[in-house]
Amino acid sequence: MKKTFITKNFYLFPFLLGFSLFISLLESYKYFGFLVSHVHIPSLTFYVLTIFSFTTICFSKISLLKIRASKRYQVFLILTTCLFVIILGGYLFLNELDVIHYKNYSFVKFHLQAQNLLYVLAVLIAGPVLYFITNIGYMKIAKDLSRSLKNEFLGIYNIVLFPDEKKISISWTKFLNQIKVQFVRQNNPLLISVLLLTIFGSYNLFKSSKDLLDNDVYIFTHLKATYNEKMEAQWGFLYHLVEVILDKTADRSIILFPPGIAPWTVVANIDQVKIFMGNRKLVSSPGANEIIKDVDYVIIARGGLHVFYDIVKSDKEYGWPKVFVPAKTIWYIDKNSGAVTEFHKDFDPIEPFNKNAWGLIEVDRTRLK
Amino acid sequence: MIQNFILQPIFLLLITFFGYLVVNLISPQVKYIEKISLSFIIGLGLYTFVIFISNWLFGTPIKISPIIAILAWLVMTAIYLNLCFKRKNIFPFQINNWSKRTLRWTLGLSKFEKILFLILVFIFGSLLLSNLYWPIWSWDAVALFDFRARQILSFGQILGSFDLTPGSYPLLTSLAHVLVYIVGGKNPQYLYFLFLLSPSIIFYLFLRRFMERSHSLISLILLTSLPLVTVQTQSALTDLPQSAFLLTGFIYLILGLHDDKKYYVVLSGLLFSLSMWARNEPFWMLAMLVLFIFSFKRKWFILDGVFLATIYAISYPWTNFIKTNAVPLVYAADQLDTHNIPLTNPMFWVVMPEFIFKNIIFPVWPFFLAFLLLLVIRRKNLTEIVKLITFSIFIILTFLVVGTSMFVITYPQWPALYNSLQRMLIFLYALLIADTSLLLFPTKSEL
């Protein structure tokens, strides 16, 4: 059974690699999540399968010897290695273009984002690694590593699970049989606790590693990001709003924020943004329907930035201010693109657009009651 | 630029050197590597505390010259005291010897251990990279801790630079940010990486005394790969520094009681008192209780006094400062819309256990379950160290149940506490992992 699986895996791996490559290229051209939104299967499934298949090959002596003997396999690995080098060059080139011109330049020109190619490279790296292992005399290292891992890994489990048995042969089949006997027939609580620790520990390690790796990829693809870009990456739209307020308001002016209740708890948190505001005076509205007086600027806030604290019962509750504001200028901010559009008109909450708008009003104080 | 690249590392090394001298003074028998690991957190903790005291009592401005003068004075005094008490190894500059030992350690690893080591290098490397790259961004840190730091920096004084309320957090992290800014640094986020690195090394060395190297490395991976730990290291909040002090404090308290060595207990007292300088929360009482119970037979009554006095010396000034200068909070009417549940209400007995389970047990329930199972299996041959850690864990859990009950009864906004409760429990989870590992893996004597 073991040999059948290894043989199957040996033939399956090139197809899995090719398929993952196709998906990663497709998603890097379209967008991430393209597969899940059209076929309802996350692309990660195929990547995990490919990694599993690749790892199995790396730790199977039979597969590695067969790869070395097969000319077709060698040609496939050489092609994959060439593709890896080409895409690595492309990745570095696109990254450089973004640095030279402006952020997103490569996407605007070629519809390709440099960081998306990292997933393609992660898939393709299997080619050069296998070629390296099978051709450049590294078979021994791979074999040693495989044996050492097996011995250590099984060794730890054997010591923990079967401390009374003095001589335990290091074999997966015997180990799994022993586990089966302990688990099914004896319902061993020690085994349960070891499994709990292994599964939960592995899950944590996988989750944290994934988050850290994503973060590393972001950092390496945005090495020259400014403070504002970094803050916008962390805070999202809220920081963009801060930037617009800073840009459009005068020093020492009084700015009115929405009341600190749902759906504006995030945007109304003055303490959070005051550090960026210099000498501007930030004021919270005491209630949602309060009449506005003695302020220079008013924030336009749809609300709902926090998925938990900003939930409201009805859509009607979104949108602030809820009263008419005589204005000199209104700057509307598009939440998705961040674009700012300027209008010279009063703010009327009855207008349907204003219900879902974000922006800033420069109040005409002469017309305030 | 020059300040950023030259002054900042020199400044940090001097703080670390000061911490090293303090550890060398109070616990000279502690291993060299442990002294080095503890030196940064202890140095930074004590140095910021002295800055606070000198500013509050003598009005010393928080500007670059007085700050450097204070550090120089602290280092000189620590050297002088080390010389007076005839301490050896005052200067930790055996780099040649140290690098040889590190190289030998790395080369001596088996292949499996090398893989575990590489996982740790990846975790710590990524966290360091992240902390060097991102500015202070987490909301509470920007609005409170870093805000206070920037205010202190521009005013040069603590009093009057920000609003003090009866519940204001102590100034450890804010003053640490000030120190980075004052010597030309722009991003103090990396300090939190050091607050993880230091207790991680101590945690590993603690387990290494009792277990094989590979088993200790696995336990360290279990701890550092907890999402709570990685997220906290990347957020500039006070919970990680507090947990760093509490975890190392508990480790040295347990070691002191296990090995019958008083100097460990004194070191533990210092670490617990510095945890109060990070967040003013009474976890030291648990340590005091554990110490009191186990030291009763040993008749360490003076040591109990020294332990208590150390904690009082660090926590009292801040409490007094707050008492004399804070403005009481006035709650808005809607905030007083209470959710607190009295003890007599039957709902209390549903809500309180649910809150405990959901927020303390559930995030690491497999660890808790495995720990309990292992405790039952090994109940007949528990080692002394396991007994001590298990007792500490149960004391902490009891404290959490009592504390949460009090909050449910008295505090109107208790449901909002879940987040901070989880964050401050990193040290409990670390102790749980250590205890589970000691129960699971064979100890050195058994091998």
GROMACS .gro file of N, CA, C and O in nm, chain A residues 54-60 133 140-159 169-172 175 205, chain B residues 109-119 214-215 217-218 221:
model
  200
   54PHE      N    1   0.505   1.713  -0.264
   54PHE     CA    2   0.647   1.748  -0.276
   54PHE      C    3   0.727   1.693  -0.156
   54PHE      O    4   0.832   1.633  -0.172
   55THR      N    5   0.671   1.713  -0.034
   55THR     CA    6   0.740   1.667   0.086
   55THR      C    7   0.753   1.514   0.084
   55THR      O    8   0.858   1.459   0.119
   56THR      N    9   0.645   1.448   0.039
   56THR     CA   10   0.648   1.300   0.035
   56THR      C   11   0.758   1.253  -0.060
   56THR      O   12   0.831   1.159  -0.029
   57ILE      N   13   0.770   1.321  -0.175
   57ILE     CA   14   0.874   1.283  -0.271
   57ILE      C   15   1.013   1.304  -0.209
   57ILE      O   16   1.101   1.220  -0.218
   58CYS      N   17   1.029   1.420  -0.144
   58CYS     CA   18   1.161   1.453  -0.087
   58CYS      C   19   1.206   1.350   0.016
   58CYS      O   20   1.325   1.327   0.032
   59PHE      N   21   1.110   1.294   0.090
   59PHE     CA   22   1.147   1.199   0.195
   59PHE      C   23   1.132   1.054   0.150
   59PHE      O   24   1.136   0.963   0.232
   60SER      N   25   1.112   1.033   0.020
   60SER     CA   26   1.102   0.895  -0.028
   60SER      C   27   1.223   0.865  -0.116
   60SER      O   28   1.240   0.924  -0.224
  133ILE      N   29   1.841   1.829  -0.542
  133ILE     CA   30   1.854   1.709  -0.457
  133ILE      C   31   1.895   1.588  -0.541
  133ILE      O   32   1.983   1.511  -0.501
  140LYS      N   33   2.243   1.206  -0.042
  140LYS     CA   34   2.282   1.154   0.089
  140LYS      C   35   2.226   1.244   0.201
  140LYS      O   36   2.173   1.194   0.299
  141ILE      N   37   2.237   1.376   0.175
  141ILE     CA   38   2.186   1.470   0.276
  141ILE      C   39   2.037   1.449   0.297
  141ILE      O   40   1.988   1.440   0.410
  142ALA      N   41   1.965   1.438   0.185
  142ALA     CA   42   1.820   1.420   0.193
  142ALA      C   43   1.787   1.291   0.268
  142ALA      O   44   1.697   1.288   0.352
  143LYS      N   45   1.864   1.186   0.237
  143LYS     CA   46   1.839   1.056   0.299
  143LYS      C   47   1.867   1.064   0.450
  143LYS      O   48   1.787   1.020   0.532
  144ASP      N   49   1.980   1.128   0.484
  144ASP     CA   50   2.017   1.142   0.624
  144ASP      C   51   1.912   1.221   0.701
  144ASP      O   52   1.872   1.185   0.810
  145LEU      N   53   1.870   1.331   0.637
  145LEU     CA   54   1.772   1.419   0.701
  145LEU      C   55   1.642   1.344   0.725
  145LEU      O   56   1.581   1.352   0.833
  146SER      N   57   1.602   1.269   0.622
  146SER     CA   58   1.478   1.193   0.632
  146SER      C   59   1.488   1.092   0.746
  146SER      O   60   1.397   1.082   0.829
  147ARG      N   61   1.602   1.021   0.753
  147ARG     CA   62   1.617   0.919   0.857
  147ARG      C   63   1.623   0.984   0.996
  147ARG      O   64   1.558   0.940   1.089
  148SER      N   65   1.700   1.094   1.002
  148SER     CA   66   1.716   1.162   1.130
  148SER      C   67   1.582   1.212   1.182
  148SER      O   68   1.548   1.196   1.299
  149LEU      N   69   1.503   1.271   1.090
  149LEU     CA   70   1.373   1.325   1.129
  149LEU      C   71   1.283   1.213   1.180
  149LEU      O   72   1.216   1.227   1.282
  150LYS      N   73   1.284   1.104   1.105
  150LYS     CA   74   1.198   0.990   1.140
  150LYS      C   75   1.237   0.938   1.278
  150LYS      O   76   1.152   0.917   1.364
  151ASN      N   77   1.370   0.920   1.299
  151ASN     CA   78   1.417   0.866   1.426
  151ASN      C   79   1.381   0.957   1.542
  151ASN      O   80   1.329   0.913   1.643
  152GLU      N   81   1.409   1.087   1.524
  152GLU     CA   82   1.386   1.183   1.633
  152GLU      C   83   1.237   1.195   1.662
  152GLU      O   84   1.194   1.192   1.776
  153PHE      N   85   1.161   1.210   1.555
  153PHE     CA   86   1.017   1.232   1.567
  153PHE      C   87   0.952   1.112   1.636
  153PHE      O   88   0.882   1.125   1.736
  154LEU      N   89   0.979   0.993   1.580
  154LEU     CA   90   0.922   0.873   1.639
  154LEU      C   91   0.980   0.847   1.777
  154LEU      O   92   0.912   0.798   1.866
  155GLY      N   93   1.109   0.884   1.792
  155GLY     CA   94   1.176   0.863   1.919
  155GLY      C   95   1.104   0.935   2.032
  155GLY      O   96   1.072   0.877   2.135
  156ILE      N   97   1.071   1.063   2.007
  156ILE     CA   98   1.002   1.143   2.109
  156ILE      C   99   0.867   1.081   2.143
  156ILE      O  100   0.832   1.061   2.259
  157TYR      N  101   0.791   1.048   2.039
  157TYR     CA  102   0.658   0.990   2.062
  157TYR      C  103   0.669   0.856   2.135
  157TYR      O  104   0.590   0.826   2.223
  158ASN      N  105   0.768   0.777   2.094
  158ASN     CA  106   0.782   0.645   2.157
  158ASN      C  107   0.817   0.657   2.305
  158ASN      O  108   0.762   0.587   2.387
  159ILE      N  109   0.909   0.752   2.334
  159ILE     CA  110   0.950   0.770   2.475
  159ILE      C  111   0.829   0.813   2.558
  159ILE      O  112   0.804   0.764   2.667
  169SER      N  113   1.135  -0.054   1.775
  169SER     CA  114   1.194  -0.032   1.643
  169SER      C  115   1.133   0.093   1.580
  169SER      O  116   1.014   0.121   1.596
  170ILE      N  117   1.217   0.170   1.515
  170ILE     CA  118   1.171   0.295   1.456
  170ILE      C  119   1.111   0.264   1.319
  170ILE      O  120   1.180   0.261   1.218
  171SER      N  121   0.984   0.236   1.319
  171SER     CA  122   0.916   0.210   1.192
  171SER      C  123   0.778   0.272   1.200
  171SER      O  124   0.707   0.258   1.301
  172TRP      N  125   0.742   0.340   1.095
  172TRP     CA  126   0.612   0.408   1.093
  172TRP      C  127   0.499   0.307   1.112
  172TRP      O  128   0.404   0.332   1.186
  175PHE      N  129   0.477   0.182   1.463
  175PHE     CA  130   0.436   0.294   1.548
  175PHE      C  131   0.285   0.318   1.536
  175PHE      O  132   0.213   0.329   1.635
  205LEU      N  133   0.112   2.678   1.536
  205LEU     CA  134   0.235   2.705   1.462
  205LEU      C  135   0.202   2.741   1.317
  205LEU      O  136   0.258   2.837   1.261
  478LEU      N  137   2.380   2.060   1.791
  478LEU     CA  138   2.238   2.024   1.778
  478LEU      C  139   2.224   1.906   1.682
  478LEU      O  140   2.295   1.898   1.582
  479SER      N  141   2.129   1.818   1.713
  479SER     CA  142   2.100   1.709   1.618
  479SER      C  143   2.019   1.770   1.502
  479SER      O  144   1.976   1.885   1.510
  480LYS      N  145   1.997   1.690   1.397
  480LYS     CA  146   1.926   1.746   1.281
  480LYS      C  147   1.784   1.788   1.318
  480LYS      O  148   1.736   1.891   1.274
  481PHE      N  149   1.720   1.707   1.402
  481PHE     CA  150   1.585   1.740   1.444
  481PHE      C  151   1.585   1.871   1.524
  481PHE      O  152   1.500   1.958   1.503
  482GLU      N  153   1.684   1.884   1.612
  482GLU     CA  154   1.693   2.007   1.693
  482GLU      C  155   1.724   2.128   1.605
  482GLU      O  156   1.678   2.239   1.632
  483LYS      N  157   1.802   2.103   1.499
  483LYS     CA  158   1.832   2.214   1.408
  483LYS      C  159   1.705   2.263   1.340
  483LYS      O  160   1.685   2.383   1.320
  484ILE      N  161   1.616   2.168   1.306
  484ILE     CA  162   1.489   2.208   1.244
  484ILE      C  163   1.406   2.289   1.344
  484ILE      O  164   1.350   2.394   1.310
  485LEU      N  165   1.401   2.241   1.469
  485LEU     CA  166   1.327   2.315   1.572
  485LEU      C  167   1.387   2.454   1.590
  485LEU      O  168   1.315   2.554   1.602
  486PHE      N  169   1.520   2.458   1.589
  486PHE     CA  170   1.591   2.585   1.605
  486PHE      C  171   1.559   2.680   1.489
  486PHE      O  172   1.536   2.800   1.509
  487LEU      N  173   1.553   2.622   1.368
  487LEU     CA  174   1.521   2.705   1.250
  487LEU      C  175   1.379   2.761   1.259
  487LEU      O  176   1.354   2.874   1.219
  488ILE      N  177   1.286   2.680   1.312
  488ILE     CA  178   1.147   2.729   1.331
  488ILE      C  179   1.150   2.850   1.424
  488ILE      O  180   1.086   2.952   1.398
  583SER      N  181   1.583   1.892   2.294
  583SER     CA  182   1.477   1.893   2.191
  583SER      C  183   1.341   1.916   2.255
  583SER      O  184   1.258   1.989   2.200
  584HIS      N  185   1.318   1.859   2.375
  584HIS     CA  186   1.189   1.875   2.441
  584HIS      C  187   1.169   2.021   2.486
  584HIS      O  188   1.060   2.076   2.474
  586LEU      N  189   1.306   2.277   2.342
  586LEU     CA  190   1.283   2.358   2.221
  586LEU      C  191   1.139   2.343   2.174
  586LEU      O  192   1.076   2.442   2.132
  587ILE      N  193   1.084   2.221   2.181
  587ILE     CA  194   0.943   2.201   2.141
  587ILE      C  195   0.852   2.286   2.230
  587ILE      O  196   0.761   2.353   2.182
  590ILE      N  197   0.865   2.641   2.129
  590ILE     CA  198   0.788   2.664   2.006
  590ILE      C  199   0.639   2.670   2.038
  590ILE      O  200   0.566   2.755   1.987
   0.00000   0.00000   0.00000
